[in-house]
Short mmCIF file of C-alpha atoms in Angstrom, two decimals:
data_model
loop_
_atom_site.label_atom_id
_atom_site.label_comp_id
_atom_site.label_asym_id
_atom_site.label_seq_id
_atom_site.Cartn_x
_atom_site.Cartn_y
_atom_site.Cartn_z
CA MET A 1 -9.29 -25.86 6.03
CA ALA A 2 -8.35 -25.41 2.39
CA PRO A 3 -5.34 -27.17 0.88
CA ASP A 4 -2.94 -25.78 -1.69
CA THR A 5 -4.92 -24.64 -4.75
CA ASN A 6 -2.27 -26.20 -7.00
CA PRO A 7 -2.26 -30.00 -7.37
CA ALA A 8 -1.44 -31.55 -4.03
CA MET A 9 1.46 -33.89 -3.49
CA ALA A 10 0.75 -37.50 -4.24
CA PRO A 11 -0.03 -39.64 -1.18
CA GLY A 12 3.12 -40.97 0.40
CA THR A 13 5.38 -38.40 -1.22
CA ALA A 14 8.01 -37.03 1.15
CA PRO A 15 7.74 -33.28 1.87
CA ASP A 16 10.28 -31.03 0.16
CA PRO A 17 13.15 -30.67 2.69
CA ARG A 18 14.12 -27.17 1.54
CA ARG A 19 13.26 -24.16 3.66
CA VAL A 20 9.86 -22.67 2.89
CA GLN A 21 9.17 -19.01 2.15
CA ILE A 22 5.53 -17.97 2.60
CA PHE A 23 4.68 -14.71 0.82
CA GLN A 24 1.39 -13.19 2.02
CA VAL A 25 -0.23 -10.78 -0.44
CA SER A 26 -3.60 -9.06 -0.89
CA THR A 27 -3.08 -6.75 -3.90
CA LEU A 28 -1.55 -7.11 -7.36
CA TYR A 29 0.60 -4.05 -6.68
CA GLY A 30 2.01 -5.80 -3.62
CA ALA A 31 2.50 -9.01 -5.60
CA ALA A 32 4.37 -7.01 -8.26
CA THR A 33 6.61 -5.58 -5.55
CA LEU A 34 7.41 -9.08 -4.33
CA ALA A 35 8.02 -10.29 -7.89
CA ALA A 36 10.53 -7.48 -8.42
CA ALA A 37 12.32 -8.33 -5.18
CA LEU A 38 12.48 -11.99 -6.20
CA ASP A 39 13.80 -11.11 -9.66
CA ALA A 40 16.45 -8.90 -8.05
CA GLY A 41 17.66 -11.81 -5.91
CA GLN A 42 16.58 -10.26 -2.61
CA PHE A 43 15.20 -13.59 -1.38
CA GLY A 44 18.08 -15.73 -2.58
CA PRO A 45 18.25 -18.28 -5.43
CA ARG A 46 14.96 -19.92 -6.32
CA ALA A 47 16.45 -23.39 -5.99
CA ASP A 48 17.26 -22.77 -2.32
CA ALA A 49 13.67 -22.51 -1.08
CA ARG A 50 10.14 -23.62 -1.76
CA ARG A 51 8.11 -20.47 -2.40
CA LEU A 52 4.41 -20.31 -1.55
CA LEU A 53 2.14 -17.40 -2.50
CA LEU A 54 -0.51 -16.95 0.21
CA ILE A 55 -3.40 -14.82 -1.05
CA SER A 56 -5.75 -13.02 1.32
CA HIS A 57 -8.83 -11.02 0.36
CA ASN A 58 -9.28 -8.39 3.06
CA ALA A 59 -12.28 -6.45 1.73
CA GLU A 60 -15.19 -6.05 4.14
CA ILE A 61 -17.17 -8.59 2.11
CA PRO A 62 -14.45 -10.64 0.35
CA GLU A 63 -16.97 -12.72 -1.60
CA THR A 64 -18.19 -9.65 -3.54
CA ALA A 65 -14.82 -7.92 -4.05
CA LEU A 66 -12.56 -8.15 -7.07
CA ARG A 67 -10.28 -11.17 -6.60
CA LEU A 68 -6.56 -10.80 -7.07
CA GLU A 69 -6.49 -13.97 -9.18
CA THR A 70 -8.75 -12.35 -11.80
CA MET A 71 -6.53 -9.32 -12.38
CA THR A 72 -4.54 -8.89 -15.56
CA GLY A 73 -0.98 -10.12 -15.09
CA TYR A 74 -1.65 -12.24 -12.01
CA GLU A 75 -0.70 -15.55 -13.64
CA ARG A 76 2.69 -14.19 -14.71
CA ILE A 77 3.38 -13.05 -11.16
CA ALA A 78 2.20 -16.38 -9.70
CA ALA A 79 4.57 -18.29 -12.01
CA ARG A 80 7.44 -17.17 -9.77
CA PHE A 81 6.07 -19.31 -6.94
CA ASP A 82 5.93 -23.07 -6.51
CA SER A 83 2.29 -23.08 -5.46
CA THR A 84 -0.54 -20.86 -4.31
CA LEU A 85 -2.57 -20.92 -1.09
CA ASP A 86 -5.84 -19.20 -0.12
CA TRP A 87 -5.87 -17.71 3.39
CA ASN A 88 -9.58 -16.89 3.29
CA GLU A 89 -10.45 -20.54 2.72
CA THR A 90 -7.97 -21.57 5.40
CA VAL A 91 -9.65 -19.48 8.13
CA HIS A 92 -13.24 -19.78 6.83
CA PRO A 93 -15.80 -18.87 8.14
CA TYR A 94 -13.79 -16.15 9.90
CA HIS A 95 -12.76 -12.92 8.19
CA PRO A 96 -9.00 -12.68 7.51
CA ALA A 97 -8.83 -9.17 8.94
CA THR A 98 -10.20 -10.28 12.30
CA TRP A 99 -9.10 -13.88 12.84
CA ALA A 100 -6.00 -14.66 14.85
CA PRO A 101 -5.10 -17.70 16.95
CA ARG A 102 -5.22 -17.47 20.72
CA PRO A 103 -1.66 -17.68 22.08
CA GLU A 104 -2.19 -21.14 23.54
CA GLU A 105 -3.55 -22.39 20.19
CA ALA A 106 -0.70 -21.11 17.98
CA PRO A 107 1.41 -24.33 18.17
CA LEU A 108 -1.64 -26.41 17.24
CA TRP A 109 -2.40 -24.16 14.29
CA GLN A 110 1.17 -24.47 13.07
CA ARG A 111 0.85 -28.26 13.06
CA VAL A 112 -2.45 -27.96 11.19
CA LEU A 113 -0.99 -25.65 8.53
CA ARG A 114 2.17 -27.70 8.12
CA THR A 115 -0.01 -30.71 7.38
CA ALA A 116 -2.48 -28.88 5.10
CA TRP A 117 0.27 -27.14 3.15
CA ASP A 118 2.72 -30.09 3.03
CA LEU A 119 5.44 -28.17 4.85
CA GLY A 120 6.76 -31.13 6.77
CA THR A 121 9.39 -30.05 9.28
CA ALA A 122 11.13 -27.60 6.95
CA PRO A 123 12.14 -24.23 8.40
CA VAL A 124 9.69 -21.48 7.44
CA GLU A 125 10.30 -17.82 6.60
CA VAL A 126 7.31 -15.47 6.62
CA ILE A 127 7.12 -12.46 4.28
CA VAL A 128 4.12 -10.22 4.95
CA GLU A 129 2.52 -6.84 4.34
CA SER A 130 1.08 -4.65 7.11
CA ILE A 131 2.60 -6.56 10.03
CA GLN A 132 0.55 -4.45 12.49
CA VAL A 133 -2.73 -6.13 11.50
CA ASN A 134 -4.16 -9.50 10.49
CA PRO A 135 -3.62 -11.64 8.53
CA ALA A 136 0.10 -10.78 8.69
CA LYS A 137 0.12 -10.66 12.49
CA ALA A 138 -1.77 -13.96 12.71
CA LEU A 139 0.66 -15.67 10.34
CA ALA A 140 3.65 -14.42 12.33
CA ALA A 141 2.02 -15.70 15.54
CA VAL A 142 1.35 -19.17 14.11
CA PHE A 143 4.95 -19.60 12.89
CA ALA A 144 6.33 -18.27 16.15
CA GLU A 145 9.93 -19.38 15.58
CA SER A 146 10.15 -18.09 11.99
CA SER A 147 11.94 -14.98 10.79
CA VAL A 148 9.65 -12.24 9.50
CA GLU A 149 10.25 -9.86 6.61
CA VAL A 150 7.93 -7.00 5.73
CA TYR A 151 7.37 -5.48 2.31
CA ALA A 152 5.70 -2.10 1.93
CA ASP A 153 4.07 -1.33 -1.40
CA GLY A 154 2.91 2.22 -0.88
CA LEU A 155 3.39 5.63 0.69
CA MET A 156 2.45 4.41 4.19
CA SER A 157 5.98 3.01 4.53
CA TYR A 158 7.21 6.58 5.05
CA GLY A 159 5.07 6.90 8.18
CA PRO A 160 5.40 5.40 11.66
CA THR A 161 4.20 1.92 12.57
CA ARG A 162 0.50 2.39 13.25
CA SER A 163 0.40 0.32 16.47
CA ASP A 164 2.71 -1.36 18.94
CA LEU A 165 3.92 -4.86 18.11
CA ALA A 166 4.31 -7.75 20.49
CA GLN A 167 7.95 -8.26 21.44
CA SER A 168 7.74 -11.86 20.23
CA ILE A 169 7.04 -10.59 16.69
CA ALA A 170 9.08 -7.38 16.63
CA VAL A 171 12.36 -9.05 17.55
CA ARG A 172 12.08 -11.44 14.57
CA ILE A 173 11.62 -8.81 11.83
CA ARG A 174 14.70 -8.68 9.61
CA ARG A 175 13.99 -5.82 7.18
CA VAL A 176 11.41 -3.68 5.39
CA LEU A 177 11.48 -3.97 1.61
CA HIS A 178 10.03 -0.91 -0.10
CA LEU A 179 9.79 0.89 -3.42
CA ASP A 180 11.67 4.16 -3.93
CA LEU A 181 8.48 6.15 -4.49
CA VAL A 182 10.01 9.34 -3.04
CA PRO A 183 13.72 9.20 -3.85
CA GLY A 184 15.73 10.48 -0.90
CA LEU A 185 13.03 9.95 1.74
CA ARG A 186 13.73 7.20 4.29
CA PRO A 187 10.81 5.10 5.61
CA MET A 188 9.86 5.37 9.29
CA LEU A 189 7.98 2.06 9.27
CA LEU A 190 9.35 -0.24 12.02
CA SER A 191 12.34 2.03 12.57
CA GLU A 192 11.52 2.22 16.30
CA TYR A 193 12.36 -1.49 16.50
CA GLY A 194 15.72 -1.08 14.79
CA VAL A 195 14.50 -2.63 11.52
CA GLU A 196 16.38 -1.36 8.47
CA PRO A 197 14.68 -0.49 5.15
CA GLU A 198 15.89 -2.01 1.89
CA LEU A 199 15.03 -0.72 -1.57
CA VAL A 200 13.49 -2.89 -4.25
CA PRO A 201 15.44 -1.87 -7.39
CA ASP A 202 13.60 0.49 -9.72
CA GLY A 203 14.62 -1.48 -12.79
CA ALA A 204 13.26 -4.74 -11.41
CA PHE A 205 9.90 -3.19 -10.51
CA ARG A 206 9.57 -1.43 -13.84
CA ALA A 207 10.31 -4.71 -15.62
CA VAL A 208 7.51 -6.44 -13.71
CA LEU A 209 5.07 -3.65 -14.62
CA ALA A 210 6.09 -4.06 -18.28
CA GLU A 211 5.45 -7.79 -17.95
CA ILE A 212 1.94 -7.14 -16.62
CA ALA A 213 1.30 -4.74 -19.52
CA GLU A 214 2.43 -7.41 -21.95
CA ALA A 215 -0.08 -9.77 -20.35
CA SER A 216 -2.84 -7.27 -21.13
CA ARG A 217 -1.73 -7.18 -24.77
CA ALA A 218 -1.80 -10.96 -24.89
CA GLU A 219 -5.33 -11.02 -23.44
CA GLU A 220 -6.48 -8.60 -26.13
CA ALA A 221 -4.86 -10.70 -28.86
CA GLU A 222 -6.63 -13.83 -27.60
CA GLY A 223 -9.93 -12.00 -27.19
CA ALA A 224 -12.75 -12.82 -24.85
CA PRO A 225 -15.47 -15.17 -26.18
CA GLY A 226 -17.91 -13.15 -28.27
CA ALA A 227 -15.82 -9.98 -28.03
CA GLY A 228 -14.58 -8.16 -31.07
CA GLU A 229 -11.04 -6.93 -31.65
CA GLY A 230 -10.18 -3.98 -29.45
CA ASP A 231 -13.11 -4.67 -27.15
CA SER A 232 -11.11 -4.89 -23.89
CA PRO A 233 -11.30 -2.00 -21.37
CA VAL A 234 -7.67 -1.07 -22.03
CA ALA A 235 -8.07 -1.19 -25.80
CA ARG A 236 -11.17 1.01 -25.64
CA ALA A 237 -9.37 3.48 -23.39
CA ILE A 238 -6.29 3.62 -25.62
CA ALA A 239 -8.47 4.08 -28.72
CA ALA A 240 -9.88 7.23 -27.16
CA GLU A 241 -6.38 8.77 -27.38
CA PRO A 242 -6.58 10.21 -23.87
CA THR A 243 -4.06 12.70 -22.55
CA ALA A 244 -5.09 12.58 -18.88
CA LEU A 245 -5.95 9.86 -16.35
CA LEU A 246 -8.03 10.43 -13.22
CA LEU A 247 -7.49 8.10 -10.26
CA GLY A 248 -10.41 7.11 -8.05
CA GLN A 249 -9.64 5.78 -4.55
CA TYR A 250 -13.13 5.24 -3.06
CA LEU A 251 -12.35 7.28 0.04
CA ALA A 252 -15.92 6.85 1.25
CA ALA A 253 -15.08 3.24 2.10
CA LEU A 254 -12.39 4.56 4.47
CA ASN A 255 -14.84 7.06 6.00
CA LEU A 256 -12.62 9.91 4.83
CA LEU A 257 -15.38 11.41 2.65
CA THR A 258 -19.05 10.81 2.11
CA ALA A 259 -20.08 9.17 -1.16
CA GLU A 260 -21.42 12.53 -2.36
CA GLU A 261 -18.20 14.31 -1.46
CA GLU A 262 -16.15 11.75 -3.30
CA GLU A 263 -18.34 12.12 -6.38
CA GLU A 264 -17.67 15.86 -6.24
CA LEU A 265 -13.93 15.18 -5.83
CA HIS A 266 -13.89 13.22 -9.09
CA VAL A 267 -15.86 15.98 -10.80
CA ARG A 268 -13.25 18.50 -9.61
CA MET A 269 -10.50 16.32 -11.09
CA LEU A 270 -12.31 16.31 -14.43
CA ARG A 271 -12.86 20.07 -14.35
CA GLY A 272 -9.20 20.62 -13.55
CA ALA A 273 -8.06 18.42 -16.42
CA ALA A 274 -10.48 20.15 -18.79
CA ALA A 275 -9.27 23.58 -17.67
CA ALA A 276 -5.71 22.45 -18.40
CA GLY A 277 -6.73 21.73 -22.00
CA HIS A 278 -7.32 17.96 -21.92
CA ARG A 279 -10.22 16.97 -24.16
CA SER A 280 -9.96 13.16 -23.84
CA VAL A 281 -9.80 11.83 -20.30
CA VAL A 282 -9.78 8.35 -18.74
CA PHE A 283 -11.22 7.67 -15.28
CA LYS A 284 -9.82 4.66 -13.39
CA PRO A 285 -12.30 3.91 -10.59
CA HIS A 286 -11.42 1.98 -7.49
CA PRO A 287 -12.49 -1.67 -8.00
CA THR A 288 -15.05 -1.45 -5.16
CA ALA A 289 -16.49 1.96 -6.10
CA PRO A 290 -20.21 2.15 -6.96
CA ALA A 291 -21.18 2.50 -10.64
CA ARG A 292 -22.88 5.85 -10.06
CA TYR A 293 -19.47 7.52 -9.64
CA SER A 294 -18.79 7.21 -13.36
CA GLN A 295 -22.37 8.25 -14.17
CA VAL A 296 -21.88 11.58 -12.39
CA LEU A 297 -18.62 12.07 -14.29
CA ASP A 298 -20.33 11.29 -17.59
CA GLU A 299 -22.73 14.16 -17.00
CA GLU A 300 -19.93 16.56 -16.09
CA ALA A 301 -17.83 15.50 -19.09
CA GLU A 302 -20.72 16.24 -21.42
CA ARG A 303 -21.09 19.72 -19.94
CA ALA A 304 -17.33 20.36 -20.22
CA GLY A 305 -17.05 19.05 -23.78
CA VAL A 306 -14.62 16.32 -22.71
CA ARG A 307 -14.51 12.78 -24.05
CA LEU A 308 -14.60 10.52 -20.98
CA THR A 309 -13.65 6.83 -21.00
CA VAL A 310 -14.03 4.68 -17.88
CA LEU A 311 -11.25 2.13 -17.42
CA ASP A 312 -13.13 -0.41 -15.32
CA GLY A 313 -11.19 -3.58 -16.08
CA PRO A 314 -9.36 -5.69 -13.46
CA LEU A 315 -5.96 -4.12 -13.97
CA LEU A 316 -3.45 -1.78 -12.36
CA ALA A 317 -3.35 1.89 -13.30
CA GLU A 318 0.33 1.27 -14.06
CA THR A 319 -0.68 -1.04 -16.90
CA PHE A 320 -2.38 1.92 -18.54
CA TYR A 321 0.74 4.09 -17.99
CA GLU A 322 2.80 1.45 -19.75
CA ARG A 323 0.41 1.13 -22.66
CA CYS A 324 -0.74 4.71 -23.20
CA ARG A 325 1.66 7.20 -21.55
CA PRO A 326 -0.80 10.01 -20.72
CA ARG A 327 0.52 13.54 -20.29
CA LEU A 328 -1.20 14.01 -16.92
CA VAL A 329 -2.29 11.85 -13.97
CA VAL A 330 -4.63 13.38 -11.37
CA GLY A 331 -5.51 11.96 -7.96
CA CYS A 332 -6.00 12.77 -4.30
CA PHE A 333 -3.25 10.84 -2.53
CA SER A 334 -3.03 7.54 -4.40
CA THR A 335 0.31 5.75 -4.52
CA ALA A 336 -0.31 5.47 -8.27
CA LEU A 337 0.40 9.23 -8.53
CA LEU A 338 3.98 8.64 -7.45
CA THR A 339 4.46 5.54 -9.60
CA ALA A 340 3.37 7.61 -12.61
CA ALA A 341 6.02 10.21 -11.83
CA VAL A 342 8.88 7.99 -10.62
CA TYR A 343 8.61 5.06 -13.03
CA TYR A 344 7.06 6.69 -16.10
CA ASP A 345 8.11 10.35 -15.89
CA ILE A 346 4.47 11.46 -16.24
CA PRO A 347 3.50 14.86 -14.76
CA VAL A 348 1.07 14.55 -11.85
CA ALA A 349 -1.34 16.83 -10.00
CA ARG A 350 -3.50 16.56 -6.90
CA VAL A 351 -7.08 17.58 -6.09
CA GLY A 352 -8.68 17.70 -2.64
CA THR A 353 -5.62 16.54 -0.71
CA ALA A 354 -5.53 19.45 1.72
CA GLU A 355 -9.23 19.16 2.57
CA VAL A 356 -8.97 15.44 3.31
CA LEU A 357 -5.84 16.05 5.38
CA GLU A 358 -7.50 18.70 7.51
CA ARG A 359 -10.52 16.54 8.40
CA LEU A 360 -8.58 13.30 8.91
CA THR A 361 -9.18 11.70 12.30
CA PRO A 362 -7.74 10.48 14.56
CA PHE A 363 -4.43 12.29 14.17
CA GLU A 364 -2.56 8.97 14.12
CA ASN A 365 -4.60 7.73 11.13
CA SER A 366 -2.08 5.95 8.91
CA ASN A 367 -3.34 7.78 5.79
CA ARG A 368 -1.84 11.00 7.20
CA ILE A 369 1.68 10.44 5.88
CA PRO A 370 0.58 9.61 2.29
CA LEU A 371 -1.54 12.77 2.38
CA THR A 372 1.37 14.79 3.77
CA VAL A 373 3.78 13.52 1.10
CA VAL A 374 1.42 14.15 -1.82
CA ASP A 375 0.32 17.54 -0.47
CA HIS A 376 3.95 18.68 -0.15
CA LEU A 377 5.31 17.19 -3.37
CA VAL A 378 2.55 17.23 -5.98
CA ALA A 379 1.17 20.27 -7.81
CA ASP A 380 -2.30 21.53 -6.82
CA LEU A 381 -4.37 21.34 -10.01
CA GLU A 382 -7.02 23.74 -8.68
CA GLY A 383 -4.48 26.14 -7.23
CA GLY A 384 -2.99 27.13 -10.56
CA GLU A 385 0.19 25.07 -10.12
CA GLU A 386 1.68 23.45 -13.21
CA PRO A 387 1.52 19.62 -13.18
CA ALA A 388 5.05 18.25 -12.92
CA VAL A 389 7.23 15.26 -12.13
CA PRO A 390 8.25 15.90 -8.51
CA GLY A 391 11.67 14.23 -8.71
CA ALA A 392 13.80 13.66 -5.62
CA ALA A 393 12.48 14.71 -2.22
CA PRO A 394 13.17 18.38 -1.47
CA ALA A 395 15.11 19.20 1.69
CA SER A 396 11.90 20.37 3.35
CA LEU A 397 10.07 17.04 3.06
CA ALA A 398 11.96 14.76 5.45
CA PRO A 399 11.79 17.19 8.43
CA LEU A 400 8.06 17.65 7.79
CA VAL A 401 7.40 13.90 7.59
CA ARG A 402 9.41 13.22 10.75
CA ALA A 403 7.61 15.98 12.64
CA VAL A 404 4.21 14.66 11.55
CA GLY A 405 5.34 11.12 12.35
CA TYR A 406 6.43 12.18 15.82
CA CYS A 407 3.06 13.83 16.46
CA MET A 408 1.29 10.69 15.28
CA ARG A 409 3.26 8.23 17.43
CA HIS A 410 5.31 10.30 19.89
CA LYS A 411 5.76 7.47 22.40
CA SER A 412 7.30 5.29 19.68
CA HIS A 413 9.75 7.98 18.55
CA PRO A 414 10.82 10.00 21.61
CA GLY A 415 14.16 10.72 19.94
CA LEU A 416 12.41 12.89 17.34
CA ARG A 417 10.98 15.35 19.86
CA GLU A 418 13.86 17.82 19.73
CA GLU A 419 13.90 17.84 15.92
CA ALA A 420 10.11 18.22 15.76
CA THR A 421 10.26 21.10 18.25
CA ARG A 422 12.86 22.96 16.16
CA PHE A 423 10.92 22.37 12.95
CA LEU A 424 7.63 23.57 14.39
CA ALA A 425 9.22 26.58 16.07
CA GLU A 426 10.45 27.74 12.67
CA HIS A 427 7.61 26.65 10.37
CA HIS A 428 4.35 25.83 12.19
CA ALA A 429 2.61 29.04 11.08
CA GLU A 430 3.60 28.80 7.40
CA PRO A 431 0.67 28.27 4.97
CA GLY A 432 2.17 25.12 3.45
CA ILE A 433 2.93 23.60 6.85
CA ALA A 434 0.22 24.65 9.32
CA HIS A 435 -2.51 22.36 7.99
CA HIS A 436 -0.36 19.26 8.59
CA PHE A 437 -0.79 19.69 12.35
CA THR A 438 -3.75 20.35 14.62
CA PRO A 439 -3.58 22.80 17.52
CA GLU A 440 -5.10 20.10 19.71
CA ARG A 441 -2.27 17.63 19.06
CA LEU A 442 0.42 20.31 19.41
CA THR A 443 -1.19 21.37 22.68
CA GLN A 444 -1.34 17.79 23.92
CA LEU A 445 2.39 17.36 23.22
CA GLY A 446 3.46 20.82 24.38
CA LEU A 447 4.94 21.73 20.99
CA PRO A 448 5.23 25.10 19.21
CA GLY A 449 1.84 26.05 17.79
CA ALA A 450 0.03 24.81 20.90
CA THR A 451 -3.00 26.78 22.04
CA ALA A 452 -2.13 26.49 25.73
CA ALA A 453 0.69 25.42 28.00
CA THR A 454 0.72 21.73 28.80
CA ALA A 455 2.40 19.55 31.32
CA PRO A 456 5.39 17.54 30.06
CA GLU A 457 4.37 14.25 28.52
CA PRO A 458 4.96 11.25 30.76
CA ALA A 459 8.01 9.15 30.07
CA GLY A 460 6.80 5.88 28.62
CA GLY A 461 8.38 2.50 29.13
CA THR A 462 7.66 1.52 25.54
CA SER A 463 10.70 3.39 24.21
CA ARG A 464 12.99 1.45 26.57
CA LEU A 465 11.46 -1.79 25.29
CA ARG A 466 12.10 -0.82 21.67
CA ARG A 467 15.72 0.12 22.42
CA GLY A 468 16.13 -3.29 24.01
CA LEU A 469 14.68 -4.99 20.94
CA ALA A 470 17.03 -3.06 18.67
CA ARG A 471 20.03 -4.11 20.78
CA ALA A 472 18.85 -7.73 20.77
CA ARG A 473 18.52 -7.68 16.97
CA ARG A 474 21.98 -6.19 16.48
CA GLY A 475 23.44 -8.72 18.92
#
C-alpha cells in the first residue's frame, strides 16, 4: 500500500475537514482536460475542496511504459492539485486494469485508503475516466457512497457506453465532461442512464495546451545535462522546418493491424504527404511503438526525397502544434487529428481509416465511433481529397453516429431503433455509408441492408432499468 507521493502529514496532525475530490488519470491529455475544467471553475473554488491527483499506468506492462510523470508539462498540471497518489503502487502486485475489490471487501478497502491517503471522515467525490473499466470502476466501488463524475478526453465519448454498469454506480454519476472535438455532435456516452454531457470550454483547454508548450520551451532553455542548445526532440523537429506531421497510434497493440500492416500504414502517410508537396515531415510515434517503425519510414523518406524527423520525446502532439504550426496533420483515427483542426485550425487528412473500420471486430468495439467520425469528417489523403479543417459537424454526421451506436449497443438504446431504421432505409447502400455497417449485424437486428429476414429482437429488461435510473437521478 503506497502513501501519498507528496510529503505526508506530520504525525498527530488532524485530517483536512474539507470534502475531497479524487481525480483519476492515466494520460497527459486526460490530465490537461481536467486542468482546463478546473481552471474554468467546473469543480468549484479550489479552497472548497482538497484535490488529489490519482495516477494510474494501465499499459500491459506498466513498468516498461512511458510514465505520465515524465511527460513535458506534467508538473504544471500537477500544481493544480494538493497532492499526488499512485494507484499502481496502491494495488501492487495486481495490475490496475484487472484489480477490483470483491463487493464484501469494498468497505474495508475504503477504510484502508482513507487511512493511507489521510482522508479522515471527509466526504469524497470521485472523478474518473472510462467508468466502464478498472481502475475507474474499482474506485467507484470502493467509495460506494460518493458521487461520480466522468470526463472523456477523446472521440469515444461520441459513442455508446461500451458495457452495462452496475446500478449502484450508474445512479451516482452526475455528468460527463468532454471536449468539443466535433462541434455540434452530442456524446452518447452514458446517455442511456440519463447522464448529461457538459463541455469543457475551448479557451480553457487551449490555454492549458499553451502552458504545456511553454513548459517545453523552459526545458529547452534549461537544457539537459551534457546536451547542447537546441538538442531536445522538439527543438530538433522545429529546426527541420516541417510542414506536415504524421501521427502514429500503434494499432498493432490493439490487435487492429499487424505490426507489418501498421508499418505500411505509416509509409502510406509519408507517401501521401510527399505527393501533396511536403518535403520536410515529422513523425510522432506512439510512446509504446517499436523503434523499427521509424526505421522503415527512414528508408521510405530517402526514396521519396523527403526530410524525415522523428519526434520521439515524452510530449503531446499538441505541444508540437503549438510550437510549430504545421500545414498538414495526417493520421488514421487519432483524437489528435481533431485537436489539430479544432484548436489550431490546421488542415487534416486520414489514411487507412476505411480499411481498419471494415475489419474491426467485434461490431461493438469502442474504436468504431472514432473511426466513423474521422472517416466521415476528414479528407482521404490517398483518395485525392484536399486536406481541410472539418469545422462543425455536417447534418449527416449525427444520424450516422446514432445509427452506428444503435447497432453497437441496441439493447442500451432501444429508442434509437426507429431513427436507425429510417436512416438505413435511405442510405445503407451509399458508398460513404455502407462500410460503417456489416450485413451480419443488420441481419441480426432486422434492419434495412440485412441479408435475410430475422425475427424481432427480444425486448430486454435492461432498458427498463436504465429508464428507472434516469427517473431516480432526476428525482
